[in-house]
Every structure is written in C-alpha cells, then in structure tokens.
PDB file of C-alpha atoms in Angstrom:
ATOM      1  CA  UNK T   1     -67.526   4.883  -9.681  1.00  0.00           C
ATOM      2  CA  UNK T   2     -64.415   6.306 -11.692  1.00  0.00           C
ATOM      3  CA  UNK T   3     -61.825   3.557 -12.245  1.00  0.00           C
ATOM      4  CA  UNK T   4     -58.535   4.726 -13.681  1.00  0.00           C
ATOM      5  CA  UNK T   5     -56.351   2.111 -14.471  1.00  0.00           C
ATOM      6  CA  UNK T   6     -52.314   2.162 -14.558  1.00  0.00           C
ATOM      7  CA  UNK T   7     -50.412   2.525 -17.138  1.00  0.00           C
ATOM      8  CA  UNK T   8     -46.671   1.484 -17.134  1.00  0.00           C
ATOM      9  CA  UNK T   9     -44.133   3.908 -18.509  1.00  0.00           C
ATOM     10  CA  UNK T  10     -41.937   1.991 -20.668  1.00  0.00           C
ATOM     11  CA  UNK T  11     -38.751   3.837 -21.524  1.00  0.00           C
ATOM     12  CA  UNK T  12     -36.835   1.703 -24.034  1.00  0.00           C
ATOM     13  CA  UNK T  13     -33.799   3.863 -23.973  1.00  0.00           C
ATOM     14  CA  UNK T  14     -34.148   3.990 -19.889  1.00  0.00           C
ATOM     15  CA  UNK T  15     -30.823   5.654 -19.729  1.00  0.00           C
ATOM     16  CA  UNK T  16     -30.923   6.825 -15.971  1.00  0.00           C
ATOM     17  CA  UNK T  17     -32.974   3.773 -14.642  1.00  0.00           C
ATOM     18  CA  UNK T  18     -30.006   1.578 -15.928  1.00  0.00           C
ATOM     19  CA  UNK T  19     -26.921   3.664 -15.053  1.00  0.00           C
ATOM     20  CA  UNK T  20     -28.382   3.729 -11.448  1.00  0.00           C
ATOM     21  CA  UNK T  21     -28.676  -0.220 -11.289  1.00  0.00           C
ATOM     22  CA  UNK T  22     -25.106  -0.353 -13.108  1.00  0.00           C
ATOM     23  CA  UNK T  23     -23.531   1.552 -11.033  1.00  0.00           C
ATOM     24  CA  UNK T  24     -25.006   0.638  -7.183  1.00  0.00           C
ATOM     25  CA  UNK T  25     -24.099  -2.513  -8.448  1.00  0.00           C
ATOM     26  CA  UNK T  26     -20.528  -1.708  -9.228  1.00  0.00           C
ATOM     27  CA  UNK T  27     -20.648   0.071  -5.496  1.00  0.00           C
ATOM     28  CA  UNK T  28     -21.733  -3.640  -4.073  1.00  0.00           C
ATOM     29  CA  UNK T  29     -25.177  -2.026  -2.895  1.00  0.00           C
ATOM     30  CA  UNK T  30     -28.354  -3.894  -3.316  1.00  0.00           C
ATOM     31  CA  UNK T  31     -31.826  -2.160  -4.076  1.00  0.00           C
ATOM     32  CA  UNK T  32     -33.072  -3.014  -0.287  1.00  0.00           C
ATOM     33  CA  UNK T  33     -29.961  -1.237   1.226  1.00  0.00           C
ATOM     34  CA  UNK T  34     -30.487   1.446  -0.924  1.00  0.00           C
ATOM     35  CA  UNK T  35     -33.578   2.242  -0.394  1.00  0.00           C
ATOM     36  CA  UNK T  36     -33.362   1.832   3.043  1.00  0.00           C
ATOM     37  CA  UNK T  37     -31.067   4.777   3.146  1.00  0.00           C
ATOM     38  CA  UNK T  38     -33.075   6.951   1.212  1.00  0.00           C
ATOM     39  CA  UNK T  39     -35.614   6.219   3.388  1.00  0.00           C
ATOM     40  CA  UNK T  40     -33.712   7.593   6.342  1.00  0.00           C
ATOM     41  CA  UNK T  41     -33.484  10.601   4.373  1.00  0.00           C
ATOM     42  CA  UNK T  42     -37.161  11.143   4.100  1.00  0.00           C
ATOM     43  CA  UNK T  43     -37.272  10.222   0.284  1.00  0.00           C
ATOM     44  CA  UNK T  44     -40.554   8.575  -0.364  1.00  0.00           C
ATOM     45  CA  UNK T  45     -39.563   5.131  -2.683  1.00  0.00           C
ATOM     46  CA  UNK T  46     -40.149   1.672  -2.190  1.00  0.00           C
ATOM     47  CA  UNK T  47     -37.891  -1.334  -3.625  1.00  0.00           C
ATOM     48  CA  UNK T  48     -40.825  -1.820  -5.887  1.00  0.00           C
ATOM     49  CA  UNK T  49     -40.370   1.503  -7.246  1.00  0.00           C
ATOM     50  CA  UNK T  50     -36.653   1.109  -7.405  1.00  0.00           C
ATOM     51  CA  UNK T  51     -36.877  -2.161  -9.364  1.00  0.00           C
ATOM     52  CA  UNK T  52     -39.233  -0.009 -11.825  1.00  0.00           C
ATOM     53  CA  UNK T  53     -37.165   2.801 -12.287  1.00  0.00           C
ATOM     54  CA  UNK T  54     -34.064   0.684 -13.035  1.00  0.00           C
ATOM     55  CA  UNK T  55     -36.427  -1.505 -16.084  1.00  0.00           C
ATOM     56  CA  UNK T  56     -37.451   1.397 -16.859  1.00  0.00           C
ATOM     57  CA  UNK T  57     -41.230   0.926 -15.966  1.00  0.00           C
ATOM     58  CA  UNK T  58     -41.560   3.869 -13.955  1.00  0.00           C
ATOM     59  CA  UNK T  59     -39.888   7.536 -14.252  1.00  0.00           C
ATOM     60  CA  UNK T  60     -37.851   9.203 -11.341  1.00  0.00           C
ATOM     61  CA  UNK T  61     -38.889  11.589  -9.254  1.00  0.00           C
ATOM     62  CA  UNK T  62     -36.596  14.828  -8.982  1.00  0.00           C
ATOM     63  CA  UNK T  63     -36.081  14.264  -5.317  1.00  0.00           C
ATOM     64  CA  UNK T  64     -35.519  10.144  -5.677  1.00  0.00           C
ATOM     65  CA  UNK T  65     -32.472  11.438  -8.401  1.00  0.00           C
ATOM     66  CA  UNK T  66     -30.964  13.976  -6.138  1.00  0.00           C
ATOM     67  CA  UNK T  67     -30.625  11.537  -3.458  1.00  0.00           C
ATOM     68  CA  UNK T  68     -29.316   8.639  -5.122  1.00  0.00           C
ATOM     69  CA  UNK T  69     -26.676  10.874  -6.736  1.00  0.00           C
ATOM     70  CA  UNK T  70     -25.653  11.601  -2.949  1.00  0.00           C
ATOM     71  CA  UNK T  71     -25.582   8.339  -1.659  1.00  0.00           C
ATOM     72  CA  UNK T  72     -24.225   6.991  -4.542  1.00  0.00           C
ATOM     73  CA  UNK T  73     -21.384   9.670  -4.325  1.00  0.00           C
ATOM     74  CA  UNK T  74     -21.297  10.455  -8.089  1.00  0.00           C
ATOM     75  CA  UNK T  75     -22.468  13.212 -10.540  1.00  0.00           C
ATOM     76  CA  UNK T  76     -25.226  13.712 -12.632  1.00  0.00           C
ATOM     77  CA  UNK T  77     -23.327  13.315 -15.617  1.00  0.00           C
ATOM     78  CA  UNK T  78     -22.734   9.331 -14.749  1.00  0.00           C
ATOM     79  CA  UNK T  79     -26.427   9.721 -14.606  1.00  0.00           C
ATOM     80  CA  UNK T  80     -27.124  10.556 -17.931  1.00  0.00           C
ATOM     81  CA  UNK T  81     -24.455   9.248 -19.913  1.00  0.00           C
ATOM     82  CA  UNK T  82     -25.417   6.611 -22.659  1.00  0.00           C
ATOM     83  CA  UNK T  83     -23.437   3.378 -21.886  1.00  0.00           C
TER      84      UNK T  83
END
C-alpha cells in the first residue's frame, strides 16, 4: 500500500495569501462568510483552505483568485502588491 504523505507549502513571502486576509478584513468580511459565497458560486474551498492560503500554507487555485477578486470587488494588482 502506497502512502504519500502531505507536505505543507510554506510561502514566507505569502504575498497574495496576506493581501486577501488584509483586505476582507478591511471589507468587515470573515473567512466563513467568504467562503460561503464562493461556495454559491461553485468554487470548490473550504475555510480550512482559506485559513491556509492566507498563512501561506497552501497555494491558490486560479479559479479560488478569480473569485475572491470579484467578491472582494478589487483588482489583481491589490492582489499582488507587496505591503
């Protein structure tokens, strides 16, 4: 039997993964809410993958990006810019 274990992605910079948590939080919208409304939009994430994208434990998916960027109502710049 074929075990593969998980290994956690540990971005130290985590530019994207903190912008998002600085700036839903700046919006007054917390990670269950959040995803909750992604949800509605058919984006497959879980709080528990929210709360590892924003440490930085876990990288974001394409789709997860584009959709927070809508709901957040801001542009990908504010993603990527170094705080």
């Amino acid at each position: 039997m074929l075990i593969l274990r998980e290994e956690k992605i540990i971005d130290n910079d985590n530019i994207i993964g903190s912008n998002i948590r600085r700036i839903r939080l700046e919006k007054g919208i917390g990670q269950t809410e959040l995803v909750k409304q992604l949800q509605l939009m058919d984006v497959d994430i879980t709080r528990e993958t929210l709360v590892k994208i924003e440490s930085g434990k876990q990288h974001i998916k394409l789709e997860q990006l584009k959709y927070i960027k809508k709901l957040l109502n801001i542009s990908y710049e504010l993603l990527i810019e170094e705080k």
